[in-house]
Amino acid sequence: MPEDTPPRPTTVTISQRTPWFLALIAAVFLVLTATAHLMLGPGTASLMGFRQLVDVDAEGNLPTWFAAALLHLAALLAWSISIKDAPENRLSWQAIAVLLLLMGIDEVASIHNAPSRIVGELFGNRSGIMMNAWVIPAAILCLLVAVFFVRFLSRQPKWLAVGLITAAGLFVFGAIVLEMASTYVEYETAGHDYDGDKHYSLTFELIAVGEELFEYAGVILTISLLLRRGREVNAEIGLAV
C-alpha cells in the first residue's frame, strides 16, 4: 500500500493584469476625492466616511493602507526576482525590496515628517516650503539612491531600465515636487496653523490629489515592470497556501 504523500502547496500566482486592477482602485480613490472637493469644498469635512474611506490626503485611512500595500507588493516582487536573476543583480534587487518595504512602512507611520522641524531650524527658516523641510534630506537620499543603482540599471534590459527610471521619476515628482507646491499653498493660506477644517484651500486639496496620482502611478508602473521581469527570469511570484 503506497505511503501517503503530503499534499503539495497550492500557489496563488499574481496575474499580469493585476496592475490594471490596482490602477482602477487608485482611480476610484482619486476621482472620488477630487469630485468631493470640487462639489462640496469645505463641506467635505462633514461628509460622513469621506476621510476614513476615500480622502487620499488623509492619514491612517483606507487609501493610506492601499498605498502601503502597493509598496509592499512591489517589495515582494523585487525580492522574488532577486532569487532567480543573475548573481551580480541579486544584492541590488534585495536593496530595492528593502527600500520599498521601508517606504511602505513610512506610508503608514509617516516617519518622514519627523526631521522637518530640525531641518527647518538648521536652515533658520520654517516658512513656505520649508514648513515640510523633510523634502531636503529626501531629495538628497533620492540622488544617492540613483547613483547607487546606476551600474545595476546599466545591466538591465533597456525597457526595464527606462521603465524603472520613469516610475521613480513619477513617484519623486509627486512625493517631493508636488509636496513642496502644496506646502507653499498651505503656508500662504494659514501659515503654520493650516487646518483643513478651518482654513480650507481647494488649490491645496487638488495639488494633494495630484501628489497621490503621481505616487500611485509610479508604484503601479513598478509593479507592472517587476511582474514582466519576474516572468522572464522564471521567478516564483505568488503565495503558497
mmCIF file of C-alpha atoms in Angstrom:
data_model
loop_
_atom_site.group_PDB
_atom_site.id
_atom_site.type_symbol
_atom_site.label_atom_id
_atom_site.label_comp_id
_atom_site.label_asym_id
_atom_site.label_seq_id
_atom_site.Cartn_x
_atom_site.Cartn_y
_atom_site.Cartn_z
ATOM 1 C CA MET A 1 0.000 0.000 0.000
ATOM 2 C CA PRO A 2 1.608 3.323 -1.070
ATOM 3 C CA GLU A 3 2.572 5.697 1.664
ATOM 4 C CA ASP A 4 0.554 8.849 1.993
ATOM 5 C CA THR A 5 2.381 11.757 0.494
ATOM 6 C CA PRO A 6 1.911 15.210 1.948
ATOM 7 C CA PRO A 7 -0.209 17.465 -0.249
ATOM 8 C CA ARG A 8 1.702 19.931 -2.345
ATOM 9 C CA PRO A 9 1.040 23.574 -1.537
ATOM 10 C CA THR A 10 -1.225 25.428 -3.884
ATOM 11 C CA THR A 11 0.394 28.531 -5.355
ATOM 12 C CA VAL A 12 -1.801 31.544 -5.967
ATOM 13 C CA THR A 13 0.007 33.444 -8.689
ATOM 14 C CA ILE A 14 -0.201 37.170 -9.335
ATOM 15 C CA SER A 15 -1.784 37.869 -12.712
ATOM 16 C CA GLN A 16 -0.148 40.154 -15.263
ATOM 17 C CA ARG A 17 -3.461 42.047 -15.265
ATOM 18 C CA THR A 18 -3.083 42.923 -11.596
ATOM 19 C CA PRO A 19 -1.642 46.429 -12.288
ATOM 20 C CA TRP A 20 -4.811 47.335 -14.215
ATOM 21 C CA PHE A 21 -6.950 46.261 -11.270
ATOM 22 C CA LEU A 22 -4.759 48.251 -8.877
ATOM 23 C CA ALA A 23 -4.926 51.281 -11.187
ATOM 24 C CA LEU A 24 -8.726 51.049 -11.144
ATOM 25 C CA ILE A 25 -8.793 51.108 -7.336
ATOM 26 C CA ALA A 26 -6.404 54.072 -7.286
ATOM 27 C CA ALA A 27 -8.550 55.896 -9.859
ATOM 28 C CA VAL A 28 -11.647 55.414 -7.707
ATOM 29 C CA PHE A 29 -9.943 56.976 -4.674
ATOM 30 C CA LEU A 30 -8.554 59.867 -6.722
ATOM 31 C CA VAL A 31 -11.729 60.662 -8.669
ATOM 32 C CA LEU A 32 -13.961 60.475 -5.600
ATOM 33 C CA THR A 33 -11.612 62.718 -3.604
ATOM 34 C CA ALA A 34 -11.303 65.317 -6.377
ATOM 35 C CA THR A 35 -15.039 65.253 -7.093
ATOM 36 C CA ALA A 36 -15.921 65.729 -3.440
ATOM 37 C CA HIS A 37 -13.641 68.756 -3.134
ATOM 38 C CA LEU A 38 -14.861 70.295 -6.388
ATOM 39 C CA MET A 39 -18.526 69.841 -5.486
ATOM 40 C CA LEU A 40 -18.555 70.340 -1.722
ATOM 41 C CA GLY A 41 -15.424 72.360 -0.965
ATOM 42 C CA PRO A 42 -15.197 72.876 2.820
ATOM 43 C CA GLY A 43 -18.234 70.625 3.180
ATOM 44 C CA THR A 44 -16.005 67.573 2.740
ATOM 45 C CA ALA A 45 -15.033 67.986 6.421
ATOM 46 C CA SER A 46 -18.553 66.973 7.461
ATOM 47 C CA LEU A 47 -19.116 64.345 4.767
ATOM 48 C CA MET A 48 -19.605 61.087 6.663
ATOM 49 C CA GLY A 49 -16.916 58.494 5.951
ATOM 50 C CA PHE A 50 -15.052 60.688 3.452
ATOM 51 C CA ARG A 51 -11.760 60.948 5.329
ATOM 52 C CA GLN A 52 -11.780 57.367 6.571
ATOM 53 C CA LEU A 53 -12.710 55.677 3.289
ATOM 54 C CA VAL A 54 -11.883 57.960 0.367
ATOM 55 C CA ASP A 55 -9.692 61.007 1.068
ATOM 56 C CA VAL A 56 -6.250 60.333 -0.426
ATOM 57 C CA ASP A 57 -4.707 63.216 1.535
ATOM 58 C CA ALA A 58 -5.795 61.990 4.960
ATOM 59 C CA GLU A 59 -3.654 59.777 7.189
ATOM 60 C CA GLY A 60 -4.447 56.394 8.696
ATOM 61 C CA ASN A 61 -7.332 55.547 6.372
ATOM 62 C CA LEU A 62 -8.179 53.124 3.553
ATOM 63 C CA PRO A 63 -6.175 54.947 0.831
ATOM 64 C CA THR A 64 -3.162 55.002 3.189
ATOM 65 C CA TRP A 65 -3.420 51.248 3.637
ATOM 66 C CA PHE A 66 -3.765 50.797 -0.127
ATOM 67 C CA ALA A 67 -0.667 52.910 -0.836
ATOM 68 C CA ALA A 68 1.351 50.899 1.705
ATOM 69 C CA ALA A 69 0.058 47.622 0.244
ATOM 70 C CA LEU A 70 1.212 48.679 -3.235
ATOM 71 C CA LEU A 71 4.728 49.341 -1.971
ATOM 72 C CA HIS A 72 4.855 46.055 -0.067
ATOM 73 C CA LEU A 73 3.637 44.130 -3.130
ATOM 74 C CA ALA A 74 6.416 45.741 -5.166
ATOM 75 C CA ALA A 75 8.899 44.766 -2.435
ATOM 76 C CA LEU A 76 7.711 41.147 -2.582
ATOM 77 C CA LEU A 77 8.125 41.081 -6.357
ATOM 78 C CA ALA A 78 11.636 42.563 -6.217
ATOM 79 C CA TRP A 79 12.725 40.002 -3.614
ATOM 80 C CA SER A 80 11.274 37.146 -5.696
ATOM 81 C CA ILE A 81 13.240 38.334 -8.727
ATOM 82 C CA SER A 82 16.458 38.536 -6.681
ATOM 83 C CA ILE A 83 16.320 34.787 -6.103
ATOM 84 C CA LYS A 84 16.189 33.933 -9.814
ATOM 85 C CA ASP A 85 18.098 36.732 -11.518
ATOM 86 C CA ALA A 86 21.834 36.723 -12.230
ATOM 87 C CA PRO A 87 24.054 36.678 -9.100
ATOM 88 C CA GLU A 88 25.501 40.123 -9.846
ATOM 89 C CA ASN A 89 21.988 41.588 -9.681
ATOM 90 C CA ARG A 90 20.887 39.838 -6.505
ATOM 91 C CA LEU A 91 22.075 42.403 -3.968
ATOM 92 C CA SER A 92 20.564 45.285 -5.932
ATOM 93 C CA TRP A 93 17.178 43.595 -6.188
ATOM 94 C CA GLN A 94 17.254 42.885 -2.477
ATOM 95 C CA ALA A 95 18.168 46.501 -1.761
ATOM 96 C CA ILE A 96 15.212 47.619 -3.897
ATOM 97 C CA ALA A 97 12.942 45.246 -1.975
ATOM 98 C CA VAL A 98 14.101 46.588 1.406
ATOM 99 C CA LEU A 99 13.753 50.177 0.207
ATOM 100 C CA LEU A 100 10.183 49.550 -0.970
ATOM 101 C CA LEU A 101 9.375 47.792 2.305
ATOM 102 C CA LEU A 102 10.616 50.773 4.323
ATOM 103 C CA MET A 103 8.685 53.173 2.096
ATOM 104 C CA GLY A 104 5.528 51.169 2.755
ATOM 105 C CA ILE A 105 6.121 51.315 6.499
ATOM 106 C CA ASP A 106 6.694 55.051 6.292
ATOM 107 C CA GLU A 107 3.458 55.457 4.332
ATOM 108 C CA VAL A 108 1.596 54.266 7.413
ATOM 109 C CA ALA A 109 3.838 55.635 10.175
ATOM 110 C CA SER A 110 4.719 58.994 8.490
ATOM 111 C CA ILE A 111 8.251 58.841 9.842
ATOM 112 C CA HIS A 112 9.412 61.219 7.099
ATOM 113 C CA ASN A 113 7.697 64.139 8.863
ATOM 114 C CA ALA A 114 9.956 63.844 11.916
ATOM 115 C CA PRO A 115 13.024 65.739 10.597
ATOM 116 C CA SER A 116 11.021 68.717 9.267
ATOM 117 C CA ARG A 117 11.392 70.890 12.380
ATOM 118 C CA ILE A 118 15.088 70.009 12.821
ATOM 119 C CA VAL A 119 15.974 70.712 9.189
ATOM 120 C CA GLY A 120 13.928 73.917 9.173
ATOM 121 C CA GLU A 121 15.677 75.206 12.273
ATOM 122 C CA LEU A 122 19.051 74.184 10.827
ATOM 123 C CA PHE A 123 18.408 76.425 7.813
ATOM 124 C CA GLY A 124 16.901 79.114 10.010
ATOM 125 C CA ASN A 125 13.663 79.098 8.049
ATOM 126 C CA ARG A 126 10.423 77.235 8.708
ATOM 127 C CA SER A 127 8.167 79.225 6.386
ATOM 128 C CA GLY A 128 6.840 78.406 2.929
ATOM 129 C CA ILE A 129 8.070 75.098 1.529
ATOM 130 C CA MET A 130 10.418 74.755 4.499
ATOM 131 C CA MET A 131 7.410 74.003 6.695
ATOM 132 C CA ASN A 132 7.813 70.441 5.419
ATOM 133 C CA ALA A 133 11.602 70.577 5.286
ATOM 134 C CA TRP A 134 11.909 66.779 5.176
ATOM 135 C CA VAL A 135 11.899 67.177 1.370
ATOM 136 C CA ILE A 136 15.540 68.351 1.540
ATOM 137 C CA PRO A 137 17.037 65.163 3.062
ATOM 138 C CA ALA A 138 14.577 63.166 0.953
ATOM 139 C CA ALA A 139 15.879 64.770 -2.253
ATOM 140 C CA ILE A 140 19.492 64.110 -1.206
ATOM 141 C CA LEU A 141 18.607 60.494 -0.419
ATOM 142 C CA CYS A 142 16.982 60.120 -3.852
ATOM 143 C CA LEU A 143 20.183 61.313 -5.525
ATOM 144 C CA LEU A 144 22.295 58.866 -3.509
ATOM 145 C CA VAL A 145 19.944 56.002 -4.368
ATOM 146 C CA ALA A 146 20.081 56.947 -8.055
ATOM 147 C CA VAL A 147 23.897 56.874 -8.017
ATOM 148 C CA PHE A 148 23.913 53.535 -6.187
ATOM 149 C CA PHE A 149 21.725 51.858 -8.834
ATOM 150 C CA VAL A 150 23.420 53.259 -11.977
ATOM 151 C CA ARG A 151 25.523 50.151 -12.585
ATOM 152 C CA PHE A 152 22.592 47.860 -11.798
ATOM 153 C CA LEU A 153 20.371 49.650 -14.331
ATOM 154 C CA SER A 154 23.103 49.502 -16.970
ATOM 155 C CA ARG A 155 22.977 45.690 -16.766
ATOM 156 C CA GLN A 156 19.197 45.505 -17.234
ATOM 157 C CA PRO A 157 17.198 45.274 -20.475
ATOM 158 C CA LYS A 158 16.551 48.735 -21.885
ATOM 159 C CA TRP A 159 12.788 48.514 -21.376
ATOM 160 C CA LEU A 160 13.287 47.694 -17.692
ATOM 161 C CA ALA A 161 15.911 50.378 -17.021
ATOM 162 C CA VAL A 162 13.884 53.100 -18.766
ATOM 163 C CA GLY A 163 10.707 51.898 -17.072
ATOM 164 C CA LEU A 164 12.172 51.915 -13.579
ATOM 165 C CA ILE A 165 13.677 55.374 -14.084
ATOM 166 C CA THR A 166 10.294 56.634 -15.321
ATOM 167 C CA ALA A 167 8.470 55.053 -12.383
ATOM 168 C CA ALA A 168 10.919 56.551 -9.888
ATOM 169 C CA GLY A 169 10.582 59.943 -11.578
ATOM 170 C CA LEU A 170 6.790 59.846 -11.333
ATOM 171 C CA PHE A 171 6.929 58.936 -7.652
ATOM 172 C CA VAL A 172 9.543 61.555 -6.776
ATOM 173 C CA PHE A 173 7.635 64.253 -8.682
ATOM 174 C CA GLY A 174 4.543 63.530 -6.626
ATOM 175 C CA ALA A 175 6.225 62.894 -3.278
ATOM 176 C CA ILE A 176 8.700 65.796 -3.352
ATOM 177 C CA VAL A 177 7.950 68.365 -6.073
ATOM 178 C CA LEU A 178 4.169 68.486 -5.627
ATOM 179 C CA GLU A 179 4.614 68.162 -1.867
ATOM 180 C CA MET A 180 6.675 71.361 -1.970
ATOM 181 C CA ALA A 181 3.978 73.080 -4.048
ATOM 182 C CA SER A 182 1.180 72.032 -1.689
ATOM 183 C CA THR A 183 3.218 73.073 1.337
ATOM 184 C CA TYR A 184 3.732 76.536 -0.176
ATOM 185 C CA VAL A 185 -0.032 76.899 -0.744
ATOM 186 C CA GLU A 186 -0.666 75.572 2.766
ATOM 187 C CA TYR A 187 1.636 78.168 4.312
ATOM 188 C CA GLU A 188 0.261 81.018 2.187
ATOM 189 C CA THR A 189 -3.256 80.054 3.267
ATOM 190 C CA ALA A 190 -2.784 79.865 7.028
ATOM 191 C CA GLY A 191 0.903 79.868 7.966
ATOM 192 C CA HIS A 192 1.944 77.136 10.379
ATOM 193 C CA ASP A 193 -1.609 76.647 11.586
ATOM 194 C CA TYR A 194 -3.241 75.246 8.446
ATOM 195 C CA ASP A 195 -6.234 73.096 9.286
ATOM 196 C CA GLY A 196 -8.458 71.781 6.529
ATOM 197 C CA ASP A 197 -11.499 72.307 8.731
ATOM 198 C CA LYS A 198 -10.711 75.964 9.491
ATOM 199 C CA HIS A 199 -8.598 77.197 6.562
ATOM 200 C CA TYR A 200 -9.906 75.376 3.509
ATOM 201 C CA SER A 201 -7.992 75.732 0.224
ATOM 202 C CA LEU A 202 -9.288 73.996 -2.893
ATOM 203 C CA THR A 203 -5.927 74.556 -4.595
ATOM 204 C CA PHE A 204 -4.121 72.779 -1.754
ATOM 205 C CA GLU A 205 -6.546 69.839 -1.830
ATOM 206 C CA LEU A 206 -6.291 69.384 -5.610
ATOM 207 C CA ILE A 207 -2.490 69.526 -5.529
ATOM 208 C CA ALA A 208 -2.627 66.862 -2.817
ATOM 209 C CA VAL A 209 -4.708 64.695 -5.154
ATOM 210 C CA GLY A 210 -2.040 65.264 -7.810
ATOM 211 C CA GLU A 211 0.640 64.107 -5.361
ATOM 212 C CA GLU A 212 -1.119 60.811 -4.802
ATOM 213 C CA LEU A 213 -1.838 60.419 -8.523
ATOM 214 C CA PHE A 214 1.865 60.515 -9.388
ATOM 215 C CA GLU A 215 2.824 58.320 -6.420
ATOM 216 C CA TYR A 216 0.224 55.702 -7.357
ATOM 217 C CA ALA A 217 1.336 55.840 -10.997
ATOM 218 C CA GLY A 218 4.987 55.345 -10.061
ATOM 219 C CA VAL A 219 4.380 52.340 -7.821
ATOM 220 C CA ILE A 220 1.836 50.641 -10.099
ATOM 221 C CA LEU A 221 4.186 51.048 -13.072
ATOM 222 C CA THR A 222 6.935 49.486 -10.946
ATOM 223 C CA ILE A 223 4.688 46.525 -10.135
ATOM 224 C CA SER A 224 3.898 46.050 -13.827
ATOM 225 C CA LEU A 225 7.600 46.108 -14.748
ATOM 226 C CA LEU A 226 8.535 43.681 -11.979
ATOM 227 C CA LEU A 227 5.812 41.241 -12.989
ATOM 228 C CA ARG A 228 7.154 41.219 -16.548
ATOM 229 C CA ARG A 229 10.753 40.813 -15.389
ATOM 230 C CA GLY A 230 9.736 38.090 -12.962
ATOM 231 C CA ARG A 231 8.138 36.139 -15.779
ATOM 232 C CA GLU A 232 11.321 36.470 -17.859
ATOM 233 C CA VAL A 233 13.568 35.050 -15.127
ATOM 234 C CA ASN A 234 11.023 32.407 -14.042
ATOM 235 C CA ALA A 235 10.660 33.890 -10.575
ATOM 236 C CA GLU A 236 8.068 32.231 -8.346
ATOM 237 C CA ILE A 237 5.773 35.176 -7.897
ATOM 238 C CA GLY A 238 2.820 34.211 -5.756
ATOM 239 C CA LEU A 239 1.668 32.912 -2.414
ATOM 240 C CA ALA A 240 1.762 29.271 -1.351
ATOM 241 C CA VAL A 241 -1.345 28.194 0.564
#
